[in-house]
CSV table of C-alpha atoms and ligand atoms in Angstrom, one decimal:
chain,number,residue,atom,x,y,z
A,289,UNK,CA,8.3,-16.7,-20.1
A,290,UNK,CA,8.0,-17.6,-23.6
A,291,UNK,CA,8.8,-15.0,-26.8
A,292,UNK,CA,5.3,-15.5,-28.4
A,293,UNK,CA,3.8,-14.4,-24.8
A,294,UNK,CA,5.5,-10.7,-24.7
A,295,UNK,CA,4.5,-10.6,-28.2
A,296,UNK,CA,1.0,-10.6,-27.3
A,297,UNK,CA,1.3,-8.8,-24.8
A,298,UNK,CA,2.7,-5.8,-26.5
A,299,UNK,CA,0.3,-6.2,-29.1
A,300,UNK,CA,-2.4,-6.4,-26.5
A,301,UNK,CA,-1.2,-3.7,-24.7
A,302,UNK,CA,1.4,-1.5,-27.1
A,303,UNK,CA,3.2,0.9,-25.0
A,304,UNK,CA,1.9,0.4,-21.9
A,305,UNK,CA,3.6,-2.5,-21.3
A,306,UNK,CA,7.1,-2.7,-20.3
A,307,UNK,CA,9.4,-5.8,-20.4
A,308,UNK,CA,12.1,-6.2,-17.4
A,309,UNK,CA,10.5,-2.7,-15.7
A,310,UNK,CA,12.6,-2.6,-12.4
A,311,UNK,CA,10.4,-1.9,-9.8
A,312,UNK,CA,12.4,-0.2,-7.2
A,313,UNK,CA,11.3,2.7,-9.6
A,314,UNK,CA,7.9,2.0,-8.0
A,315,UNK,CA,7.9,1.1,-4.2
A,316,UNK,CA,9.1,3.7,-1.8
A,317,UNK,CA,11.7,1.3,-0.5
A,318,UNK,CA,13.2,1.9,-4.2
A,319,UNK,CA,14.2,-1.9,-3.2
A,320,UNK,CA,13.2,-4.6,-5.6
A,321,UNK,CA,14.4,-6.4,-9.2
A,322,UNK,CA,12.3,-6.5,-12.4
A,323,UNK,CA,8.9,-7.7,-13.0
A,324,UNK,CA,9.2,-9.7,-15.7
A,325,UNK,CA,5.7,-7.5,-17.3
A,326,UNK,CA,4.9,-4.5,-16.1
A,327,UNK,CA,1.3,-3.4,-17.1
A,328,UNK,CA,0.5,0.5,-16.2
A,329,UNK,CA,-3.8,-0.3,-16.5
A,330,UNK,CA,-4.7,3.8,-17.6
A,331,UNK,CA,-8.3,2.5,-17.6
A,332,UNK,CA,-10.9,-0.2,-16.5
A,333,UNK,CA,-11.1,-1.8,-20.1
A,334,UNK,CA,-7.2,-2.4,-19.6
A,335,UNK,CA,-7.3,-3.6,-16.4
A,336,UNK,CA,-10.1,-6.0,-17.5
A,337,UNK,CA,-7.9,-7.4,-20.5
A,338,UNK,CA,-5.0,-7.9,-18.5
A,339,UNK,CA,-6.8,-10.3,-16.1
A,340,UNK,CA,-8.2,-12.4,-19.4
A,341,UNK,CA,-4.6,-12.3,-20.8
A,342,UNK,CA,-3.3,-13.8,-17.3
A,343,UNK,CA,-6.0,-16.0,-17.0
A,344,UNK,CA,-5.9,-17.9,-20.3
A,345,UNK,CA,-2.0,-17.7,-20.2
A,346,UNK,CA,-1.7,-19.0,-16.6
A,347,UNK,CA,0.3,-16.2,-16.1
A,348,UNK,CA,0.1,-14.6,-12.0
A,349,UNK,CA,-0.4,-10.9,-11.5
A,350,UNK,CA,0.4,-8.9,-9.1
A,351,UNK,CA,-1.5,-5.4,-8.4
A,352,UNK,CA,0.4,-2.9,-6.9
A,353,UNK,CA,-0.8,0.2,-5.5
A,354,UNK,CA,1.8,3.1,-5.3
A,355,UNK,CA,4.2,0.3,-3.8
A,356,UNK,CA,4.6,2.2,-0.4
A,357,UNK,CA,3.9,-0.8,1.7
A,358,UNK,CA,5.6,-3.4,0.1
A,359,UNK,CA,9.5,-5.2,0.1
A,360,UNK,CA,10.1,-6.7,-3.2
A,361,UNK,CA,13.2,-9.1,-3.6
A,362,UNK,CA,16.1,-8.6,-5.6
A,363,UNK,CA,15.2,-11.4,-8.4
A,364,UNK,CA,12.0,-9.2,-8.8
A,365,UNK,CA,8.5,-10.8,-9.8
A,366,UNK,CA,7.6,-13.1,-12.2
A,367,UNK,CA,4.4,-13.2,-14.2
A,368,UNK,CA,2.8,-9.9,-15.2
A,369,UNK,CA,2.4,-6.6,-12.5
A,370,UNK,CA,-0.4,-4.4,-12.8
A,371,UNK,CA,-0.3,-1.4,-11.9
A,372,UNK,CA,-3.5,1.2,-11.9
A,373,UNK,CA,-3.5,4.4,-13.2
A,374,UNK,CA,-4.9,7.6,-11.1
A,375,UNK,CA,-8.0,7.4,-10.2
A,376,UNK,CA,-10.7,9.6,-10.5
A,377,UNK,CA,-12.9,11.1,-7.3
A,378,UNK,CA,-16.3,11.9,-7.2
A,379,UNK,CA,-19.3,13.5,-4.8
A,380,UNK,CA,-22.6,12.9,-4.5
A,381,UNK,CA,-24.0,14.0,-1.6
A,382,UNK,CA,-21.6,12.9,1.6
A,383,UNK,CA,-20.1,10.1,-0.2
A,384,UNK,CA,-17.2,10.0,-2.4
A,385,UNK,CA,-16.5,7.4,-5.1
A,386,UNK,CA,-12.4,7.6,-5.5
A,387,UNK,CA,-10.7,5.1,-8.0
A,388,UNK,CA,-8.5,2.5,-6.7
A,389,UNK,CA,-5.0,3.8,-8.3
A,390,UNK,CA,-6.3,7.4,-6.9
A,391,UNK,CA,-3.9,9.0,-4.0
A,392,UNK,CA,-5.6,8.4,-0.4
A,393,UNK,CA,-4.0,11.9,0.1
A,394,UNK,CA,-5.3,13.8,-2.6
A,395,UNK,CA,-9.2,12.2,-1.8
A,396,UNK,CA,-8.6,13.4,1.6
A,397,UNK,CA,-7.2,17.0,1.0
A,398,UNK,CA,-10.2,17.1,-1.7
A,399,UNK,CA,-12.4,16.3,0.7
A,400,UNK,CA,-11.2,18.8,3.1
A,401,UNK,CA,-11.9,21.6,0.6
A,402,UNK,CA,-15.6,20.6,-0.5
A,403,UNK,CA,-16.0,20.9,3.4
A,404,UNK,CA,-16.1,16.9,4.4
A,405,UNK,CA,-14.9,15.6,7.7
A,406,UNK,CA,-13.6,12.3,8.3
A,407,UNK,CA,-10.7,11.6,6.5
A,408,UNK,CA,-8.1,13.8,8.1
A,409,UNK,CA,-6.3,11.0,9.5
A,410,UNK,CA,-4.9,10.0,6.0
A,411,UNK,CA,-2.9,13.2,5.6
A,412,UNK,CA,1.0,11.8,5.1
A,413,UNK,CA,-0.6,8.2,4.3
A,414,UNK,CA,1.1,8.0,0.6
A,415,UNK,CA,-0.4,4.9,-0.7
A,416,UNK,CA,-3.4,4.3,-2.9
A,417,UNK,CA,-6.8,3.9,-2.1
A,418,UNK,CA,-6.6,0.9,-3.1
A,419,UNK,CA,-4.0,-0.1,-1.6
A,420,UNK,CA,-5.5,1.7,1.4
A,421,UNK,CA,-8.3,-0.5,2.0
A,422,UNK,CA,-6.7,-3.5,1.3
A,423,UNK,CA,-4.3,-2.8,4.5
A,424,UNK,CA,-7.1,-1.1,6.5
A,425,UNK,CA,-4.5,2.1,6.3
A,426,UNK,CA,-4.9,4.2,9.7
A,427,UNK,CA,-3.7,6.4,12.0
A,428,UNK,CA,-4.7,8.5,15.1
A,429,UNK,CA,-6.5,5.6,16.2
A,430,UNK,CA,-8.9,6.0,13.0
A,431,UNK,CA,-8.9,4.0,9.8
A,432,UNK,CA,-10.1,4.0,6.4
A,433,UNK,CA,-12.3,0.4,7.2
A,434,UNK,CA,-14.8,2.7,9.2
A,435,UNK,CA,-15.1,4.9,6.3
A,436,UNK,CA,-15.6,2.3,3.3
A,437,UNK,CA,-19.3,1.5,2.1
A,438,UNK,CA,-18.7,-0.5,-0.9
A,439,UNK,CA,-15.9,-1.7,-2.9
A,440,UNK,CA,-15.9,-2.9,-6.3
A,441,UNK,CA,-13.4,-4.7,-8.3
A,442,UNK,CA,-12.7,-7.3,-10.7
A,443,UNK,CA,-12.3,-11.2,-10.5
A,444,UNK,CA,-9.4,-12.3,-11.7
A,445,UNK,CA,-11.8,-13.5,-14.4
A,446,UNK,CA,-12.2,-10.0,-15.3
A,447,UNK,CA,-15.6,-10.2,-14.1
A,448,UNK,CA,-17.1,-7.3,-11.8
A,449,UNK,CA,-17.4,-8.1,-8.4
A,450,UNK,CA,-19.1,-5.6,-5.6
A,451,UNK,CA,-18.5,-5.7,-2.1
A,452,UNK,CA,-21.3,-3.8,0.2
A,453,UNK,CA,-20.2,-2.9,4.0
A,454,UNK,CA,-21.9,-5.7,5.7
A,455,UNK,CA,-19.9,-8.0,3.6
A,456,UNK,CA,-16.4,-6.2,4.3
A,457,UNK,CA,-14.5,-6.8,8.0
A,458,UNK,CA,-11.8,-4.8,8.6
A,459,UNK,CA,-9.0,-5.7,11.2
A,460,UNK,CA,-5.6,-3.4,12.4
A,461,UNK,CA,-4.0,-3.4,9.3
A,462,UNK,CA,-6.1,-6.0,7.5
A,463,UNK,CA,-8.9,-6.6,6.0
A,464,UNK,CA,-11.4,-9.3,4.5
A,465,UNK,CA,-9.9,-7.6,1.2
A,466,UNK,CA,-6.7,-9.7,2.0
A,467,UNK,CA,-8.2,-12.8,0.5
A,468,UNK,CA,-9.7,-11.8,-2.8
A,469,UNK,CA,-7.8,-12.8,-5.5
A,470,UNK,CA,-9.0,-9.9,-7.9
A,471,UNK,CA,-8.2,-6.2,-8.4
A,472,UNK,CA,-9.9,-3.7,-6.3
A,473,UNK,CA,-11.4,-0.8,-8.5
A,474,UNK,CA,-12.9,1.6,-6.7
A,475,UNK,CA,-14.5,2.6,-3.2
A,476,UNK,CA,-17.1,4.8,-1.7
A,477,UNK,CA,-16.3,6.1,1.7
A,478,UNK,CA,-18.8,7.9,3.7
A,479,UNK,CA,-18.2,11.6,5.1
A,480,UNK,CA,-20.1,13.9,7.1
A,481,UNK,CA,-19.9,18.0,6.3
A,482,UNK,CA,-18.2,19.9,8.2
A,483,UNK,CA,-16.9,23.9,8.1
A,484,UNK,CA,-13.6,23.3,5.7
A,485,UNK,CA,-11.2,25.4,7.5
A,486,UNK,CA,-11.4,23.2,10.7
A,487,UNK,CA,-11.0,20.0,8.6
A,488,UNK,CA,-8.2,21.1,7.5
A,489,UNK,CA,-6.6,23.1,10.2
A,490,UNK,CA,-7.1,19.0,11.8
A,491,UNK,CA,-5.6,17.7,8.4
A,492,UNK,CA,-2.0,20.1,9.4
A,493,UNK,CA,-2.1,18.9,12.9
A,494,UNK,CA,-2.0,15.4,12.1
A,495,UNK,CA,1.1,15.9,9.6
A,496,UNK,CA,2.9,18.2,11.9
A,497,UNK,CA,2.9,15.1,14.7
A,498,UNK,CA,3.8,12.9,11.9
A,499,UNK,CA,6.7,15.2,10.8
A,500,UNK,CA,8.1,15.4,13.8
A,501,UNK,CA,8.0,11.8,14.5
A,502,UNK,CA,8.5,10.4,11.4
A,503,UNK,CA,11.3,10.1,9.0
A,504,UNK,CA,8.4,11.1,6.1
A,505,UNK,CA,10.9,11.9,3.3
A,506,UNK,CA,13.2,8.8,3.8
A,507,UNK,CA,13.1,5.7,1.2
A,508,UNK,CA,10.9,3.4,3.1
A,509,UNK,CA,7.5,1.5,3.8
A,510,UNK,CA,6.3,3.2,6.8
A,511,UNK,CA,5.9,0.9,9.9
A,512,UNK,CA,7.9,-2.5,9.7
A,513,UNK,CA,6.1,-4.1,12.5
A,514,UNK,CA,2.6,-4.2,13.7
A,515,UNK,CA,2.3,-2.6,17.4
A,516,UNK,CA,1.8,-5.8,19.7
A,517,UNK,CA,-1.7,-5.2,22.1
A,518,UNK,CA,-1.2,-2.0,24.3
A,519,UNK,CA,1.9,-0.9,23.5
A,520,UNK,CA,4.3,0.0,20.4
A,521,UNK,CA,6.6,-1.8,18.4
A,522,UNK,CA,8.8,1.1,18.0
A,523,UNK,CA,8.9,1.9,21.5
A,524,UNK,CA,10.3,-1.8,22.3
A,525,UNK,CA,12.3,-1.9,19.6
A,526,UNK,CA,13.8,1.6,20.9
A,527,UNK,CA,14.4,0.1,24.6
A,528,UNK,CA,16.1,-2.7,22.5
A,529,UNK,CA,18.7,-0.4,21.4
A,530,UNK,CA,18.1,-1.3,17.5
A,531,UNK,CA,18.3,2.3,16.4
A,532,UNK,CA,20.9,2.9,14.4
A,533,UNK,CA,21.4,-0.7,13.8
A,534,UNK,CA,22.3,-1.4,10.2
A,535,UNK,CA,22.9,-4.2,7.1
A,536,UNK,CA,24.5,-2.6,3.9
A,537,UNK,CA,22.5,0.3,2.9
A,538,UNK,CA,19.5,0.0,5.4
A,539,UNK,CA,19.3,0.7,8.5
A,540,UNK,CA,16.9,1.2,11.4
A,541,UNK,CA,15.6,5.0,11.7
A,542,UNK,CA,17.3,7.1,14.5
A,543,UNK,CA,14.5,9.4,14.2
A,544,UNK,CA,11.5,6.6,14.7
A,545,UNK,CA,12.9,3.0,15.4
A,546,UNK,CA,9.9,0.9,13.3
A,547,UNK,CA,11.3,2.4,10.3
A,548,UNK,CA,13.7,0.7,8.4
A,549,UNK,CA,15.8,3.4,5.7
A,550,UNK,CA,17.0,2.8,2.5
A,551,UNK,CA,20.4,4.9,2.8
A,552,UNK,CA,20.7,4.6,-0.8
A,553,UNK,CA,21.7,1.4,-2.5
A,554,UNK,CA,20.2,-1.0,0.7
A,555,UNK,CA,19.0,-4.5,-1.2
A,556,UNK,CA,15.8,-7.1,0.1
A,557,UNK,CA,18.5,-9.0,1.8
A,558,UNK,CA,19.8,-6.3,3.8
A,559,UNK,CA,16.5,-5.0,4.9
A,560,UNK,CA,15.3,-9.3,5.6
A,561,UNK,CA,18.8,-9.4,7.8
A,562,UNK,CA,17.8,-5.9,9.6
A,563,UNK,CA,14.3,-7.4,10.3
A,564,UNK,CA,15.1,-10.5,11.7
A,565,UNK,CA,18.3,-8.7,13.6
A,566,UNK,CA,15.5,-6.6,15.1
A,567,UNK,CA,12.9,-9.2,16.5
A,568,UNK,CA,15.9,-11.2,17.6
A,569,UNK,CA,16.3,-7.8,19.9
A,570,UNK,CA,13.1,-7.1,20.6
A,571,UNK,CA,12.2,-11.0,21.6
A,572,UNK,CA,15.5,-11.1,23.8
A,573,UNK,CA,14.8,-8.2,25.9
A,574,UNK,CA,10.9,-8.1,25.9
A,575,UNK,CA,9.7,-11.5,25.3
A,576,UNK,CA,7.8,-10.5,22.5
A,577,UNK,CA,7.4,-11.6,18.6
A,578,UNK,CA,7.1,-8.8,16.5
A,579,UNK,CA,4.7,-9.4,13.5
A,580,UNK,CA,5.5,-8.0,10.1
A,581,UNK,CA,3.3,-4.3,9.0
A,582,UNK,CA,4.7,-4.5,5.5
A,583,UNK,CA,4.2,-7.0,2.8
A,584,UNK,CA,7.3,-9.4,2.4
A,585,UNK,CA,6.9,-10.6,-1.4
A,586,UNK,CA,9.7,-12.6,-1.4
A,587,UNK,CA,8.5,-14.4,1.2
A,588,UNK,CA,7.1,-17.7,0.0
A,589,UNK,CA,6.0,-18.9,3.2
B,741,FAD,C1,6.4,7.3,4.9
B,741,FAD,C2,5.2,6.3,5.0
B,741,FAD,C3,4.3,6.5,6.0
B,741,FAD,C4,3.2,5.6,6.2
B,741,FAD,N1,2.3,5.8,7.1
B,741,FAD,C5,1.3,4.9,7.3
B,741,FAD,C6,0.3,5.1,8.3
B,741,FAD,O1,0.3,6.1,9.0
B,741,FAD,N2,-0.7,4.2,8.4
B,741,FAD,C7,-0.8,3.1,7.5
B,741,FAD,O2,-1.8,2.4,7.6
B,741,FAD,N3,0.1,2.9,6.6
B,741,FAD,C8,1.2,3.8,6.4
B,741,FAD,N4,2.1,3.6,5.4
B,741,FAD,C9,2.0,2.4,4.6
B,741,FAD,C10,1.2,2.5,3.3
B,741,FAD,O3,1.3,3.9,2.8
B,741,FAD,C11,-0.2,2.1,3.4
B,741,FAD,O4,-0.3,0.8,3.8
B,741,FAD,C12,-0.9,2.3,2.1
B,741,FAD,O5,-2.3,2.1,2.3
B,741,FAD,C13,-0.5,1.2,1.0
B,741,FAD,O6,-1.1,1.6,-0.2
B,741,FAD,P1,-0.3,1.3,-1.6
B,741,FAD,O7,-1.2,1.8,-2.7
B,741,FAD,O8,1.1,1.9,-1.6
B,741,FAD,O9,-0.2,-0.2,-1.6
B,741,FAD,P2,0.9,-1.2,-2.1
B,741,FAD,O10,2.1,-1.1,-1.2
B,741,FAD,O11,1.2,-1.0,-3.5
B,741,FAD,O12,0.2,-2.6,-1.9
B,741,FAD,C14,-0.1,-3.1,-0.6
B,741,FAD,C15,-1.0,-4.4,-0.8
B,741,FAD,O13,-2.2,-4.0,-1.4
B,741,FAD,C16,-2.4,-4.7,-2.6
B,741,FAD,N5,-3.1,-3.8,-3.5
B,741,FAD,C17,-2.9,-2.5,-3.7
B,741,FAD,N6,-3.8,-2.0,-4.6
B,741,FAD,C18,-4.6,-3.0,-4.9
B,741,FAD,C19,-5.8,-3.1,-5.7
B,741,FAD,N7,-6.3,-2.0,-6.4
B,741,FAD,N8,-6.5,-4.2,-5.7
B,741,FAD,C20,-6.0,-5.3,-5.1
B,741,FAD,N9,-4.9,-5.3,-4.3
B,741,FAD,C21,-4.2,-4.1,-4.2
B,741,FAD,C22,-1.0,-5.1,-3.1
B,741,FAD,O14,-1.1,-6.2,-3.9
B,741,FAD,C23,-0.3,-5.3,-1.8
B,741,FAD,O15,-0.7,-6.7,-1.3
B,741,FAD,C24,3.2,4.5,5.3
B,741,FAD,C25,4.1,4.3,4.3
B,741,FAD,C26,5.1,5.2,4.2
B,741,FAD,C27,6.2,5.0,3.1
């Protein structure tokens, strides 16, 4: 990247953007070399002037969300990554508006106290809501594409885009979302009321199952695989006998076998050779391909 680009960019941009930011410091792998910008977009008018900046530089972006769902290689990212600030929630009536850099877990725990019922599945879901309904986030057989009304966002133009329901499909772990090139900014999910106490009594059920399932507090992205139709990818890769099974500094969770830990100092290569170790198992003894949950971004496939 040339000198007179980070120029303008910190002139564009000041403090808020960082050269060389490594961002293992932002995905919950903590895996991941430097993006060669890093842009922290506090508000819209930020996020709008990066996409110009990109656009007449010919410069990618990448948006991430709280980075809990992706593996970012060692050599890190080139271009410019934006990354959204929190988000603000609103009510009217039984919507709620929530910000894309918002936490999906804070809309949902604020919507258990004003007494709204629907969004109890997201407790221990620790990505964005962005983020959220770009992956079709779920769990306990609910996810947040049921919820979602509208979504607005930005071209990579920078100019505003809306997305009403009927023009939205959502898919296990996907969603229509995948394929627009611009920045999702907001989203309005519909609730029904409900007595508060019992949404959130729900709300501590679902993270006690998760606790005792899941290795919540561990450096990782959550489910590596997808669960192939009818059953579950960590119950094959279980009967595989891949827990346990490591590469450097990550290895596959003893306490819930589709997680892959980061045991401290674990690298993308390690975590690629761990994945493909895994399916090699999982094919073997069940005959079946495992498809990847989380976002590879070094792969250039
Ligand atoms: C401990 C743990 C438990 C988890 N449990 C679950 C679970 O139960 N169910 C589940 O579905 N997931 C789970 N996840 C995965 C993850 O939390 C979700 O997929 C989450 O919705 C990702 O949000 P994020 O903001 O972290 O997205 P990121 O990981 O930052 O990004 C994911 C993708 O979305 C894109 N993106 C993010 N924000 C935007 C935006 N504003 N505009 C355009 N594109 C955007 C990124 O470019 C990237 O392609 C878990 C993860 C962890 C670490």
């Amino acid at each position: 990247m040339k000198e007179g680009l980070v120029r303008e960019a910190r002139r564009l941009f000041g403090e808020d953007i960082a050269e060389n930011e490594p961002l293992a410091k932002h995905c919950s792998f903590r895996i991941g070399g430097p993006a060669r910008l890093f842009l922290r977009a506090r508000q819209l008018s930020i996020l709008k002037e990066s996409l110009v900046f990109s656009r007449d530089n010919s410069l990618p972006f990448f948006v991430l969300g709280r980075g809990t769902n992706v593996l970012v290689p060692d050599v890190g990212l080139e271009g410019i990554v934006i990354c959204l600030g929190a988000g603000a929630v609103q009510f009217a009536g039984e919507t709620i508006f929530a910000e894309a850099g918002a936490s999906l877990e804070r809309v949902a725990k604020t919507a258990a106290e004003e007494g709204f019922t629907g969004m109890e599945f997201c407790a221990g879901i620790p990505g964005s809501v962005g983020g959220a309904v770009i992956m079709n986030a779920g769990a306990h057989g609910e996810c947040i594409g049921s919820l979602t009304r509208e979504v607005f966002g930005f071209e990579p133009s920078g100019a505003e885009m809306q997305f009403p329901q009927e023009k939205l499909r959502f898919g296990y772990r996907k969603s229509s979302l995948r394929e627009f090139p611009g920045v999702v900014t907001a989203v309005t999910f519909a609730l029904r009321k409900e007595d508060a106490r019992t949404v959130k009594e729900k709300m501590q059920r679902f993270l006690a199952v998760r606790r005792k399932a899941q290795p919540v507090r561990a450096q990782c992205a959550g489910s590596v695989f997808k669960n192939p139709p009818g059953d579950s990818a960590g119950r094959l890769i279980e009967l595989a006998g891949c827990k346990g099974m490591r590469r450097g500094g990550a290895i596959v969770s003893r306490k819930h076998a589709n997680f892959i830990i980061n045991r401290g100092g674990a690298s993308y290569s390690n975590v690629k050779g761990l994945i493909e170790a895994v399916r090699e198992r999982v094919r073997k003894a069940h005959g079946v391909e495992l498809e990847l949950e989380i976002i590879d971004l070094g792969d250039k496939s």
